Amino acid sequence: MISTPIASATPPAIPSAATARSELDQLTIAPEGSMTGYSRAEFPHWITQFGACDTRETVLKRDGTGVSVGTDCYPTAGSWRSPYDGVTLAAAADVDVDHIVPLAEAWRSGAAEWTTARRQSFANDLTHAQLIAVSASSNRSKGDQDPSTWLPPVSSYRCTYARMWVGSKFAWDLTLQQSEYDRLSSILDGC
């Protein structure tokens, strides 16, 4: 009997700890901006990427194992291992695609000043480590918090999470608040 491993979600372009440290030190530290005017609708997401596949479906295919899809590109079979909490999921409906840097956090960190087109690009970013398949429960636990108030329950994943967070903020030129910088710096020191 051959066992098929269950894939861990792995976004592209996760910076090394040394690169993340360098990028972290280049980011601007500033107080968080206002939530005035914020709405998830300001970040059009799950746009068509190719054929019938939207961003969410593309990430589900990338981050899962044995993923089969229907003609509409929605997964009909597969399994996903959520790296945040170590939970394995067998139904696409139980999987959330998390924005590493949440949309509301991006808004407070500079995206409020962006065009809608730039916010759409951010919300559908398949180039950087910004989107990841995780359990719905872990994504909802995280909400729009930054690493100063929320980290993945699986402590061995925190270094990777910090590297992705910094890489995304750096790629999109978003600011950090001091407590966010301090927590990320501490995590990267231990990577």
PDB file of C-alpha atoms in Angstrom, residues 55-181:
ATOM      1  CA  THR A  55      -8.037  33.042  -7.369  1.00  0.00           C
ATOM      2  CA  ARG A  56      -9.548  30.967  -4.557  1.00  0.00           C
ATOM      3  CA  GLU A  57      -9.817  27.864  -6.739  1.00  0.00           C
ATOM      4  CA  THR A  58      -6.258  28.356  -7.965  1.00  0.00           C
ATOM      5  CA  VAL A  59      -4.951  28.447  -4.381  1.00  0.00           C
ATOM      6  CA  LEU A  60      -7.023  25.400  -3.427  1.00  0.00           C
ATOM      7  CA  LYS A  61      -5.476  23.458  -6.315  1.00  0.00           C
ATOM      8  CA  ARG A  62      -1.961  24.707  -5.471  1.00  0.00           C
ATOM      9  CA  ASP A  63      -2.139  23.986  -1.741  1.00  0.00           C
ATOM     10  CA  GLY A  64      -4.002  20.669  -1.773  1.00  0.00           C
ATOM     11  CA  THR A  65      -3.178  17.063  -2.508  1.00  0.00           C
ATOM     12  CA  GLY A  66      -5.103  14.923  -4.980  1.00  0.00           C
ATOM     13  CA  VAL A  67      -7.299  17.852  -5.948  1.00  0.00           C
ATOM     14  CA  SER A  68      -9.858  17.110  -8.671  1.00  0.00           C
ATOM     15  CA  VAL A  69     -12.001  19.872 -10.090  1.00  0.00           C
ATOM     16  CA  GLY A  70     -15.215  20.079 -12.040  1.00  0.00           C
ATOM     17  CA  THR A  71     -15.713  21.950 -15.304  1.00  0.00           C
ATOM     18  CA  ASP A  72     -16.345  25.082 -13.238  1.00  0.00           C
ATOM     19  CA  CYS A  73     -12.881  24.622 -11.591  1.00  0.00           C
ATOM     20  CA  TYR A  74     -14.371  24.094  -8.127  1.00  0.00           C
ATOM     21  CA  PRO A  75     -12.624  21.233  -6.259  1.00  0.00           C
ATOM     22  CA  THR A  76     -14.697  18.064  -6.110  1.00  0.00           C
ATOM     23  CA  ALA A  77     -12.088  16.040  -4.210  1.00  0.00           C
ATOM     24  CA  GLY A  78      -8.791  16.512  -2.429  1.00  0.00           C
ATOM     25  CA  SER A  79      -7.279  17.139   0.956  1.00  0.00           C
ATOM     26  CA  TRP A  80      -5.689  20.151   2.559  1.00  0.00           C
ATOM     27  CA  ARG A  81      -3.469  20.429   5.626  1.00  0.00           C
ATOM     28  CA  SER A  82      -3.833  23.755   7.391  1.00  0.00           C
ATOM     29  CA  PRO A  83      -0.351  24.808   8.555  1.00  0.00           C
ATOM     30  CA  TYR A  84      -1.769  27.274  11.089  1.00  0.00           C
ATOM     31  CA  ASP A  85      -3.406  24.620  13.275  1.00  0.00           C
ATOM     32  CA  GLY A  86      -2.288  21.278  11.787  1.00  0.00           C
ATOM     33  CA  VAL A  87      -5.845  20.283  10.839  1.00  0.00           C
ATOM     34  CA  THR A  88      -6.386  18.136   7.737  1.00  0.00           C
ATOM     35  CA  LEU A  89      -9.501  18.902   5.728  1.00  0.00           C
ATOM     36  CA  ALA A  90     -11.202  16.745   3.101  1.00  0.00           C
ATOM     37  CA  ALA A  91     -13.803  19.194   1.781  1.00  0.00           C
ATOM     38  CA  ALA A  92     -13.017  22.413  -0.086  1.00  0.00           C
ATOM     39  CA  ALA A  93     -15.961  24.069   1.658  1.00  0.00           C
ATOM     40  CA  ASP A  94     -14.080  23.706   4.977  1.00  0.00           C
ATOM     41  CA  VAL A  95     -10.984  25.457   3.608  1.00  0.00           C
ATOM     42  CA  ASP A  96     -10.519  29.226   3.679  1.00  0.00           C
ATOM     43  CA  VAL A  97      -8.006  31.054   1.540  1.00  0.00           C
ATOM     44  CA  ASP A  98      -6.380  33.444   3.987  1.00  0.00           C
ATOM     45  CA  HIS A  99      -4.833  36.752   3.054  1.00  0.00           C
ATOM     46  CA  ILE A 100      -1.595  36.565   5.072  1.00  0.00           C
ATOM     47  CA  VAL A 101      -1.851  40.337   5.538  1.00  0.00           C
ATOM     48  CA  PRO A 102      -5.616  40.728   6.028  1.00  0.00           C
ATOM     49  CA  LEU A 103      -7.467  43.198   3.838  1.00  0.00           C
ATOM     50  CA  ALA A 104      -8.450  45.390   6.798  1.00  0.00           C
ATOM     51  CA  GLU A 105      -4.843  45.369   8.058  1.00  0.00           C
ATOM     52  CA  ALA A 106      -3.650  46.406   4.599  1.00  0.00           C
ATOM     53  CA  TRP A 107      -6.223  49.218   4.606  1.00  0.00           C
ATOM     54  CA  ARG A 108      -4.887  50.502   7.948  1.00  0.00           C
ATOM     55  CA  SER A 109      -1.305  50.150   6.673  1.00  0.00           C
ATOM     56  CA  GLY A 110      -1.553  52.187   3.490  1.00  0.00           C
ATOM     57  CA  ALA A 111      -3.972  50.478   1.095  1.00  0.00           C
ATOM     58  CA  ALA A 112      -6.665  53.060   1.874  1.00  0.00           C
ATOM     59  CA  GLU A 113      -4.676  55.372  -0.404  1.00  0.00           C
ATOM     60  CA  TRP A 114      -4.434  52.879  -3.275  1.00  0.00           C
ATOM     61  CA  THR A 115      -6.571  52.684  -6.379  1.00  0.00           C
ATOM     62  CA  THR A 116      -9.204  49.961  -6.527  1.00  0.00           C
ATOM     63  CA  ALA A 117      -7.130  48.251  -9.234  1.00  0.00           C
ATOM     64  CA  ARG A 118      -4.095  48.071  -6.919  1.00  0.00           C
ATOM     65  CA  ARG A 119      -6.251  46.730  -4.068  1.00  0.00           C
ATOM     66  CA  GLN A 120      -7.627  44.087  -6.448  1.00  0.00           C
ATOM     67  CA  SER A 121      -4.080  43.042  -7.365  1.00  0.00           C
ATOM     68  CA  PHE A 122      -3.184  42.768  -3.674  1.00  0.00           C
ATOM     69  CA  ALA A 123      -6.292  40.728  -2.827  1.00  0.00           C
ATOM     70  CA  ASN A 124      -5.536  38.254  -5.639  1.00  0.00           C
ATOM     71  CA  ASP A 125      -1.721  38.144  -5.354  1.00  0.00           C
ATOM     72  CA  LEU A 126      -0.490  34.739  -6.519  1.00  0.00           C
ATOM     73  CA  THR A 127       3.097  35.986  -7.022  1.00  0.00           C
ATOM     74  CA  HIS A 128       4.047  36.697  -3.410  1.00  0.00           C
ATOM     75  CA  ALA A 129       3.403  34.743  -0.209  1.00  0.00           C
ATOM     76  CA  GLN A 130       0.075  36.488   0.396  1.00  0.00           C
ATOM     77  CA  LEU A 131      -2.560  33.752  -0.056  1.00  0.00           C
ATOM     78  CA  ILE A 132      -2.691  30.383   1.704  1.00  0.00           C
ATOM     79  CA  ALA A 133      -5.229  27.594   2.199  1.00  0.00           C
ATOM     80  CA  VAL A 134      -6.035  27.114   5.899  1.00  0.00           C
ATOM     81  CA  SER A 135      -8.843  25.803   8.065  1.00  0.00           C
ATOM     82  CA  ALA A 136     -11.848  28.076   8.274  1.00  0.00           C
ATOM     83  CA  SER A 137     -11.619  28.024  12.074  1.00  0.00           C
ATOM     84  CA  SER A 138      -8.005  29.238  12.138  1.00  0.00           C
ATOM     85  CA  ASN A 139      -8.735  31.957   9.588  1.00  0.00           C
ATOM     86  CA  ARG A 140     -11.698  33.193  11.602  1.00  0.00           C
ATOM     87  CA  SER A 141      -9.635  33.106  14.793  1.00  0.00           C
ATOM     88  CA  LYS A 142      -7.052  35.331  13.104  1.00  0.00           C
ATOM     89  CA  GLY A 143      -9.583  37.800  11.693  1.00  0.00           C
ATOM     90  CA  ASP A 144      -7.833  41.041  10.780  1.00  0.00           C
ATOM     91  CA  GLN A 145      -5.180  40.827  13.502  1.00  0.00           C
ATOM     92  CA  ASP A 146      -1.490  41.396  12.938  1.00  0.00           C
ATOM     93  CA  PRO A 147       1.291  39.292  14.540  1.00  0.00           C
ATOM     94  CA  SER A 148       1.372  41.482  17.653  1.00  0.00           C
ATOM     95  CA  THR A 149      -1.983  39.966  18.679  1.00  0.00           C
ATOM     96  CA  TRP A 150      -2.299  36.702  16.703  1.00  0.00           C
ATOM     97  CA  LEU A 151       0.079  33.961  15.628  1.00  0.00           C
ATOM     98  CA  PRO A 152      -0.602  30.471  14.270  1.00  0.00           C
ATOM     99  CA  PRO A 153      -1.333  27.989  17.082  1.00  0.00           C
ATOM    100  CA  VAL A 154       1.308  25.633  15.608  1.00  0.00           C
ATOM    101  CA  SER A 155       4.381  27.315  17.087  1.00  0.00           C
ATOM    102  CA  SER A 156       6.764  25.598  14.654  1.00  0.00           C
ATOM    103  CA  TYR A 157       5.033  27.471  11.807  1.00  0.00           C
ATOM    104  CA  ARG A 158       5.456  30.951  13.290  1.00  0.00           C
ATOM    105  CA  CYS A 159       8.815  31.616  11.649  1.00  0.00           C
ATOM    106  CA  THR A 160       7.370  30.828   8.207  1.00  0.00           C
ATOM    107  CA  TYR A 161       4.312  32.950   8.984  1.00  0.00           C
ATOM    108  CA  ALA A 162       6.482  35.917  10.036  1.00  0.00           C
ATOM    109  CA  ARG A 163       8.592  35.565   6.885  1.00  0.00           C
ATOM    110  CA  MET A 164       5.450  35.565   4.707  1.00  0.00           C
ATOM    111  CA  TRP A 165       3.958  38.532   6.580  1.00  0.00           C
ATOM    112  CA  VAL A 166       7.103  40.629   6.159  1.00  0.00           C
ATOM    113  CA  GLY A 167       7.521  39.572   2.525  1.00  0.00           C
ATOM    114  CA  SER A 168       3.988  40.635   1.690  1.00  0.00           C
ATOM    115  CA  LYS A 169       4.198  43.959   3.519  1.00  0.00           C
ATOM    116  CA  PHE A 170       7.528  44.641   1.816  1.00  0.00           C
ATOM    117  CA  ALA A 171       6.287  43.695  -1.670  1.00  0.00           C
ATOM    118  CA  TRP A 172       3.291  45.994  -1.302  1.00  0.00           C
ATOM    119  CA  ASP A 173       5.092  48.807   0.592  1.00  0.00           C
ATOM    120  CA  LEU A 174       2.756  48.692   3.582  1.00  0.00           C
ATOM    121  CA  THR A 175       3.619  50.177   6.962  1.00  0.00           C
ATOM    122  CA  LEU A 176       4.034  48.448  10.333  1.00  0.00           C
ATOM    123  CA  GLN A 177       3.022  49.614  13.765  1.00  0.00           C
ATOM    124  CA  GLN A 178       5.717  49.449  16.462  1.00  0.00           C
ATOM    125  CA  SER A 179       4.204  46.468  18.319  1.00  0.00           C
ATOM    126  CA  GLU A 180       3.926  44.564  15.027  1.00  0.00           C
ATOM    127  CA  TYR A 181       7.574  45.305  14.204  1.00  0.00           C
TER     128      TYR A 181
END
